[in-house]
CSV table of C-alpha atoms and ligand atoms in Angstrom, one decimal:
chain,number,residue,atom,x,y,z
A,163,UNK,CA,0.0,0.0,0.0
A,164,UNK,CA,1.3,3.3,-1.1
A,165,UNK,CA,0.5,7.0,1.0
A,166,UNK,CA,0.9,10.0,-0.7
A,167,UNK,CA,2.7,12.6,1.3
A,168,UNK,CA,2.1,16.2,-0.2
A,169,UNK,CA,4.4,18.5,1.6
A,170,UNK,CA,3.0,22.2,2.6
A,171,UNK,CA,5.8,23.8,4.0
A,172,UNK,CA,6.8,26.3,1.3
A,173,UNK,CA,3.2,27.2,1.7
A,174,UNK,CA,1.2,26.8,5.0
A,175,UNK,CA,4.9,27.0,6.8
A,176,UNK,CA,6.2,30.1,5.2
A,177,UNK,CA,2.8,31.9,5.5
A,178,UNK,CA,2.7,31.4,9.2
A,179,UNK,CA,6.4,32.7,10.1
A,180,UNK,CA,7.7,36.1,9.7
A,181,UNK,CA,11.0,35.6,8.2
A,182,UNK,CA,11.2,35.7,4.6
A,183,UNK,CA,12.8,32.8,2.6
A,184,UNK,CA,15.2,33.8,0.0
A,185,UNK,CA,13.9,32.6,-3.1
A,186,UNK,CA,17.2,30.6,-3.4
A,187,UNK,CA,16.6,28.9,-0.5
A,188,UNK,CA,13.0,27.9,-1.5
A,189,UNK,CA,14.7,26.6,-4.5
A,190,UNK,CA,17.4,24.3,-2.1
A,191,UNK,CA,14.7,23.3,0.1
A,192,UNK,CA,11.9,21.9,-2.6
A,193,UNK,CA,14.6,20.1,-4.9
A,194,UNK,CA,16.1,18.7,-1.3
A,195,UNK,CA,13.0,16.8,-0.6
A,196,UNK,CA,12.2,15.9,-4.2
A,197,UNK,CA,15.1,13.9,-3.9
A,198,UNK,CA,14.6,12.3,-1.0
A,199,UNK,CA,11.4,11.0,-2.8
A,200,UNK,CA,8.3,13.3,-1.8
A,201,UNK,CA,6.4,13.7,-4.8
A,202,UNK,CA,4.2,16.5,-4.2
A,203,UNK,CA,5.1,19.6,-3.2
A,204,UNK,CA,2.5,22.8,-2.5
A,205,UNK,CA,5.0,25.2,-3.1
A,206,UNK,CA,3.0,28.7,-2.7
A,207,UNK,CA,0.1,30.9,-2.7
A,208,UNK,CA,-0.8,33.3,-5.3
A,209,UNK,CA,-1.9,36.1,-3.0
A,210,UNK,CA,-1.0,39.7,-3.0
A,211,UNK,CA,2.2,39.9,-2.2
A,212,UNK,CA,1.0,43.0,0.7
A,213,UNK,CA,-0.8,40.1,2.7
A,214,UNK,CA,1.4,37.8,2.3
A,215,UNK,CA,5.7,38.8,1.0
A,216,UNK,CA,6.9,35.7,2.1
A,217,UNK,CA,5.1,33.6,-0.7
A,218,UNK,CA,5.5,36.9,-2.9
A,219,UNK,CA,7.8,34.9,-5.3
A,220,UNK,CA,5.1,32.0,-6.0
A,221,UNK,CA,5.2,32.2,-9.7
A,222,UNK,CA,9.4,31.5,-9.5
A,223,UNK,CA,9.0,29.2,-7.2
A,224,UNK,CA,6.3,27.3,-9.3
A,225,UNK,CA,8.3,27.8,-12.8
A,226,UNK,CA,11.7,26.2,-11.0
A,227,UNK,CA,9.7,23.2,-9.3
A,228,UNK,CA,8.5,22.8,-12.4
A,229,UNK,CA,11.6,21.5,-13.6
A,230,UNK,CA,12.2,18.9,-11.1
A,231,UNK,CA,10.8,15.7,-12.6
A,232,UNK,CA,8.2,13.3,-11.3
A,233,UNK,CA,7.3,16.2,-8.8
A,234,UNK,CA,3.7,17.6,-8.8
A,235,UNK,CA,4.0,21.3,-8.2
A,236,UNK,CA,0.7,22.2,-6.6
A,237,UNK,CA,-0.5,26.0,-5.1
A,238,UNK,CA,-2.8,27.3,-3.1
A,239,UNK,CA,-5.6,29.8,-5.0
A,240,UNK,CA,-7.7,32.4,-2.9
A,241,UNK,CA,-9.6,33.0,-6.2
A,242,UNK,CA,-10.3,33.3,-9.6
A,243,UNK,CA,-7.1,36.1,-10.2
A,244,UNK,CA,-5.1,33.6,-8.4
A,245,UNK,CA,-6.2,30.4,-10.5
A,246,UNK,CA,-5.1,32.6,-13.6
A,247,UNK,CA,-2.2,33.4,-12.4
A,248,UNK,CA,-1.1,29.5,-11.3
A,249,UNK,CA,-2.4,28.3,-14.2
A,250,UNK,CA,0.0,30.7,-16.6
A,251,UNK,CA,3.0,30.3,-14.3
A,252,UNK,CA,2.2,26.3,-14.7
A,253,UNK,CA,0.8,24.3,-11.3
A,254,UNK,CA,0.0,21.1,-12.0
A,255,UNK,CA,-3.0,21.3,-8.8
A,256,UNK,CA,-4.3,24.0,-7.4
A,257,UNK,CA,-6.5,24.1,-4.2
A,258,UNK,CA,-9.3,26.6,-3.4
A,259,UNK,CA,-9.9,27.0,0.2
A,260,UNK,CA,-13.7,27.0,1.1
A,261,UNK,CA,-14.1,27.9,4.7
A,262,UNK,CA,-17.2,25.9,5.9
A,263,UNK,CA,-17.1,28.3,9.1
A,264,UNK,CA,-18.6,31.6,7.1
A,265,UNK,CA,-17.7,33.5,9.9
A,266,UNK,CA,-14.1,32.3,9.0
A,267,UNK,CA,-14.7,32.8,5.2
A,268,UNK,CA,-15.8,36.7,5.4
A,269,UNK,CA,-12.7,37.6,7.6
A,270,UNK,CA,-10.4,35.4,5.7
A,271,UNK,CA,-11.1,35.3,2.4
A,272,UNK,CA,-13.9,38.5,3.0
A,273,UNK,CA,-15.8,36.4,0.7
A,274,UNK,CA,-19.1,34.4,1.5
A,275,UNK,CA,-20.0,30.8,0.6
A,276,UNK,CA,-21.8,32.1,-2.6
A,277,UNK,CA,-19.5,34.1,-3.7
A,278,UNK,CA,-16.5,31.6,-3.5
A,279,UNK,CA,-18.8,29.5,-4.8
A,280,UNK,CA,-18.7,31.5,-7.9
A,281,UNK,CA,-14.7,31.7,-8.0
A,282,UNK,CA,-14.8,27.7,-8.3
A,283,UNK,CA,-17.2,28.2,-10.9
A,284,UNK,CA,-15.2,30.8,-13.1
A,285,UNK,CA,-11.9,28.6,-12.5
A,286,UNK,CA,-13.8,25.4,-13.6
A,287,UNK,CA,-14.7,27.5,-16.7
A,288,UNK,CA,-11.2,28.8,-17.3
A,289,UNK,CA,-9.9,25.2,-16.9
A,290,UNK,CA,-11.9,23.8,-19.3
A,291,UNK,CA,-10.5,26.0,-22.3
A,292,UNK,CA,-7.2,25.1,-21.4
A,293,UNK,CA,-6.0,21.8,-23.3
A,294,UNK,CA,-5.5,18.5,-21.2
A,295,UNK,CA,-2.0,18.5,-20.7
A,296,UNK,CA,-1.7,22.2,-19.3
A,297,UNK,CA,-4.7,22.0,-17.0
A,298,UNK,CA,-4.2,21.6,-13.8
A,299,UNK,CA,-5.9,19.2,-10.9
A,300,UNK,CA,-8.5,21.3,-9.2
A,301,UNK,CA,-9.4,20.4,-5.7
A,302,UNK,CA,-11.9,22.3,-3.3
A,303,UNK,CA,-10.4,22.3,0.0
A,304,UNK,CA,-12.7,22.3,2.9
A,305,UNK,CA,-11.3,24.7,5.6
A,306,UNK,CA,-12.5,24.9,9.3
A,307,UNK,CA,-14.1,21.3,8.6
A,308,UNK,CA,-13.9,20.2,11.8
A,309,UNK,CA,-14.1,23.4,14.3
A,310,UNK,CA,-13.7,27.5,14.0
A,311,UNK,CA,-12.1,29.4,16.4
A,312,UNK,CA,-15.1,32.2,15.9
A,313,UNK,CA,-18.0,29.9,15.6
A,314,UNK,CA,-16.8,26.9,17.5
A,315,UNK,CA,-18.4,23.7,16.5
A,316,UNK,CA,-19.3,23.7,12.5
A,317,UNK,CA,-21.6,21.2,11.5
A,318,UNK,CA,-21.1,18.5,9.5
A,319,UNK,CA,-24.1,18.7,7.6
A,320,UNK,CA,-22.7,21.7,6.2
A,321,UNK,CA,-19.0,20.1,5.4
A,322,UNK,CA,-21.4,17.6,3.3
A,323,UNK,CA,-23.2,20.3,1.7
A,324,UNK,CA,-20.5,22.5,0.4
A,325,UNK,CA,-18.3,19.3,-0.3
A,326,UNK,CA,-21.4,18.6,-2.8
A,327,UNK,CA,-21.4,22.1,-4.2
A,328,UNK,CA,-17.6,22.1,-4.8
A,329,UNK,CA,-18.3,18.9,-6.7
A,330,UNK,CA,-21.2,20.2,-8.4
A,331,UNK,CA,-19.5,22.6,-9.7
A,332,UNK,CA,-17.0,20.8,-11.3
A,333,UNK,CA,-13.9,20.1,-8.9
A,334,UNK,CA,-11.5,16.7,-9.1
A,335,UNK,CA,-11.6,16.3,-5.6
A,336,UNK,CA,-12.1,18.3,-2.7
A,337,UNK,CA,-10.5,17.6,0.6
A,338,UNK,CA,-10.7,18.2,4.3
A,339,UNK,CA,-8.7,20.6,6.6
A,340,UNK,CA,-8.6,20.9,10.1
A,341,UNK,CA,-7.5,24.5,10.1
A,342,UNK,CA,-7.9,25.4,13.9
A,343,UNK,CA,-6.5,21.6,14.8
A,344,UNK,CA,-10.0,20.6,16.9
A,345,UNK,CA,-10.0,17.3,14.7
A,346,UNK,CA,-10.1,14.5,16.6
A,347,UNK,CA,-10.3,10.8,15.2
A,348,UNK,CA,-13.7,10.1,16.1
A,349,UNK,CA,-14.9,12.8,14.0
A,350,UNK,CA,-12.1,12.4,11.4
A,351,UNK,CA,-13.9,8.9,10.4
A,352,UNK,CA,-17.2,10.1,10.6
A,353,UNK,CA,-16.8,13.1,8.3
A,354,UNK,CA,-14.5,10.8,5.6
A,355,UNK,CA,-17.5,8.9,5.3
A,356,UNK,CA,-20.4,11.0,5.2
A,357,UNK,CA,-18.6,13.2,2.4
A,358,UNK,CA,-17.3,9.9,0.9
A,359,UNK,CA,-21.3,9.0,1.3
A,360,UNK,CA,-22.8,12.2,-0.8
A,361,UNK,CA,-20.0,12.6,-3.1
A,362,UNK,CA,-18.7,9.4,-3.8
A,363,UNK,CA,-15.8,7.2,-2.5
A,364,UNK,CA,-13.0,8.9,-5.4
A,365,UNK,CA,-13.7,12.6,-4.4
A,366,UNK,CA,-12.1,12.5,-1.5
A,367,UNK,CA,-8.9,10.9,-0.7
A,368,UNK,CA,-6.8,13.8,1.0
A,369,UNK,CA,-7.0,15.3,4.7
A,370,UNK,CA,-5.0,18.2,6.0
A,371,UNK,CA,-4.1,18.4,10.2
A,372,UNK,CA,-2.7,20.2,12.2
A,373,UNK,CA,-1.1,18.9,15.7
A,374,UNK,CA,-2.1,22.1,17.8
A,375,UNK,CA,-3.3,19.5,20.4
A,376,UNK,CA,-1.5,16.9,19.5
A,377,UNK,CA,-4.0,14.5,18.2
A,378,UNK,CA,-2.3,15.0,14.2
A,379,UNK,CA,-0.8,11.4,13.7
A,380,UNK,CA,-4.0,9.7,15.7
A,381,UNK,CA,-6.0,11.5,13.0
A,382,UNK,CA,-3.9,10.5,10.5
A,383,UNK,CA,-4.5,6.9,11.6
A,384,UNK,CA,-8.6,7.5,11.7
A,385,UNK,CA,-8.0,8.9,8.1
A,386,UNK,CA,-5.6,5.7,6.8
A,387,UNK,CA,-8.6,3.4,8.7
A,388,UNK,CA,-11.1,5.0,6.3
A,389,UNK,CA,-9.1,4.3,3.2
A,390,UNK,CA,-7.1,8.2,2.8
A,391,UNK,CA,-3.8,7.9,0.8
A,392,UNK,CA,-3.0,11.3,0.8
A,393,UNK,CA,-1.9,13.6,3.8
A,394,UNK,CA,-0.9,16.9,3.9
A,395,UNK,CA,2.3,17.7,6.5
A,396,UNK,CA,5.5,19.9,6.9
A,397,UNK,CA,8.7,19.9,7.4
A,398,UNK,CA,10.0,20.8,11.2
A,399,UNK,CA,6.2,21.9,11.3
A,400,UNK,CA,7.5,24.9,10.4
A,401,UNK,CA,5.2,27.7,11.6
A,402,UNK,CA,4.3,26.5,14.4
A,403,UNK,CA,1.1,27.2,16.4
A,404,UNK,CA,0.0,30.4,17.8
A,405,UNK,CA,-2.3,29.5,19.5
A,406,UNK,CA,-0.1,26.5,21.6
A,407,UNK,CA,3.1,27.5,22.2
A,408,UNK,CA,5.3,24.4,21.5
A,409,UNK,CA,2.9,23.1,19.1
A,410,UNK,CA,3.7,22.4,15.6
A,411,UNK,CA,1.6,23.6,13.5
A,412,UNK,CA,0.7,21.1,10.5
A,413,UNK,CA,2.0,17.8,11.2
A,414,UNK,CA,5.5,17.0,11.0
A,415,UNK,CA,6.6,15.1,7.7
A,416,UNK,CA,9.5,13.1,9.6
A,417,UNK,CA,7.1,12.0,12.2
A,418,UNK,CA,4.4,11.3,9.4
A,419,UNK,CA,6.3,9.5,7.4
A,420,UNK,CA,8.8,7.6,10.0
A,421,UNK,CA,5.2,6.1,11.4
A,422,UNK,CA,4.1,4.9,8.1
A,423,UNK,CA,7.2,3.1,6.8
A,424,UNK,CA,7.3,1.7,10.4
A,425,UNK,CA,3.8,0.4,9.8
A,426,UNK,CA,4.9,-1.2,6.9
A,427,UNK,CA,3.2,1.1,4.7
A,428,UNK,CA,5.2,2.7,1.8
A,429,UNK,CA,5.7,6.4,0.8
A,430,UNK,CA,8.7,6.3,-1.5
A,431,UNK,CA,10.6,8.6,1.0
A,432,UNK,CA,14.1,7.9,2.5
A,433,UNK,CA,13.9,9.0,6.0
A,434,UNK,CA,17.8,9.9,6.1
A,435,UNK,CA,17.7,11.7,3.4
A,436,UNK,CA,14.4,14.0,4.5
A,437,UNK,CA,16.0,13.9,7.9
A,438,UNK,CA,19.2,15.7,6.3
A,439,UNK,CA,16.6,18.4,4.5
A,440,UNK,CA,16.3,20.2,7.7
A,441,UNK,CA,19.8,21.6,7.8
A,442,UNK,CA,18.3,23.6,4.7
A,443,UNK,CA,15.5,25.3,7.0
A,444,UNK,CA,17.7,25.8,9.7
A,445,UNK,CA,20.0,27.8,7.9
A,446,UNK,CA,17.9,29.9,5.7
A,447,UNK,CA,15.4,30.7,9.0
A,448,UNK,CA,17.5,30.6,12.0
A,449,UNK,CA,14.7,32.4,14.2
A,450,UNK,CA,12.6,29.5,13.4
A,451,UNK,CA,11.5,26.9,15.5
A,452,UNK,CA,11.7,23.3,14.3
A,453,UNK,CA,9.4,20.7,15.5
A,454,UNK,CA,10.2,17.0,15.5
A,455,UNK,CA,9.9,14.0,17.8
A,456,UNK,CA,11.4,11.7,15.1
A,457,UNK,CA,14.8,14.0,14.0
A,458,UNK,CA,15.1,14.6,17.8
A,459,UNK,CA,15.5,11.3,18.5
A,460,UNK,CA,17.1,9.7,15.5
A,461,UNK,CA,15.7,6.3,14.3
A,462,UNK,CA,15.2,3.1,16.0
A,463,UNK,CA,18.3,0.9,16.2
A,464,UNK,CA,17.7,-1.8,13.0
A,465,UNK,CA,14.9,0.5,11.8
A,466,UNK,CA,13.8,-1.0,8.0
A,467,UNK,CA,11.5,1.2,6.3
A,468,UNK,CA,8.9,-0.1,3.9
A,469,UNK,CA,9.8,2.1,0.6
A,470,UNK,CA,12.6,0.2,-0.7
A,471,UNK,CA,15.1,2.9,-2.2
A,472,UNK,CA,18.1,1.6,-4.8
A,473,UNK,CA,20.5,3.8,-6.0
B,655,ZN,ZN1,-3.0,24.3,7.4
């Protein structure tokens, strides 16, 4: 069995510190865990760079990764202006966030459910002119799906309903983030399979956690019971938590994937190898903290992973 680890660092990492990474370093950093076998990479945001200069260089960022092979260079899209702009600097997925908390939506996004609605809708339109082979994988992702910090609990009625809509609409895939880290496993099975129930078992196979309580690797095991392959994690956690001091923030990707290979399950990476990446972060963003149980305490005496990695 194979798990797709999609690494967010460049993107949900970077957004949440306040140093800037030089674009060179970006550069070091993506191509370091490419070849230590992570496959997908979200590599940036195209925002305005005056909410967010430390993903200001996106579109370089997305051109070089580009040139990494077997990599899928995927960004995150706040709307329409943003698909356009992934789509001509050449992502191969793009993610629109879809805060099920509306509360959450209007001061994130300062959009409603309708009205993102209608970005998908103009995206999904754009996509289709674009020939096969330069249109990228669009997925809806499902923000605040399991708790806002404004409105507290978010029902998962309404996960299921805008999970439909996104579909609808015309979206691959949409997935589920637990933005605010109140996810617990429980909750994580019951929402895979009532969205897997309305929209059918191939639309979703991705989750995004957080570990701000520490429950991010027990909800990755809820998610792998219910049949997810792919999960979202970072590097170090880089960015942290701001909410939980000492918290990482997504989970960590040498903790994610050291538990899988343990478990016998493959994800192409060489744990060494991603181990070694770190020296990369810790270098370019010295002011950053690093999170990390596995890199901490190195591997298990006689450790044998389950990816099998020649050459
Ligand atoms: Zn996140």
């Amino acid at each position: 069995m194979k798990i797709l680890i999609s690494e967010v660092g460049p993107r949900d990492g970077l957004q949440s510190v306040a140093s800037i990474m030089p674009l060179e370093a970006k550069k070091a950093w993506i191509a370091a865990e490419a070849a230590a076998g992570v496959t997908e990479i979200e590599v940036g945001s195209f925002v305005p760079a005056k909410l967010l200069p430390q993903l200001a260089d996106t579109a370089e960022v997305v051109a070089y990764a580009r040139t990494i092979p077997n990599l899928t260079v995927a960004a995150l899209v706040p709307n329409f202006k943003g698909a356009e702009a992934a789509v001509a600097a050449g992502a191969h997925k793009i993610t629109l966030p879809l805060s099920v908390s509306e509360t959450h939506s209007l001061k994130n996004l300062r959009r409603t459910h309708a009205q993102v609605l209608d970005e998908a809708r103009a995206i999904v339109a754009l996509l289709r002119t674009l020939p096969a082979d330069r249109r990228p994988k669009f997925e809806g992702g499902l923000s605040t799906a399991f708790g806002c910090t404004i409105e507290g609990e978010v029902p998962a009625t309404k996960v299921v309903e805008l999970a439909e809509a996104l579909m609808t609409i015309g979206c691959d895939e949409v997935g589920l983030s637990d933005t605010t880290g109140y996810a617990n496993p429980a909750q994580v099975k019951d929402l895979v399979r009532r969205v897997r129930a309305a929209c059918g078992e191939h639309a979703l196979s991705g989750l995004h956690l957080h570990n701000t309580r520490g429950l991010g690797l027990a909800n990755v095991m809820a998610g792998l019971e219910v049949g997810i392959t792919t999960f979202d994690s970072s590097l170090g956690g880089l960015g942290g938590c701001p909410f939980a001091p000492g918290a990482s923030g997504n989970i960590v990707t040498e903790d994610l994937v050291f538990m899988l290979e343990a478990m016998g399950l493959e994800t192409g990476i060489d744990l060494p190898k991603l181990l070694a990446v770190r020296d990369i972060l810790k270098a370019a963003l010295p002011r950053e903290a690093l999170y990390g149980f596995t890199p901490d305490a190195g591997l298990p005496l006689g450790f044998v992973p389950a990816s099998v990695h020649r050459g």
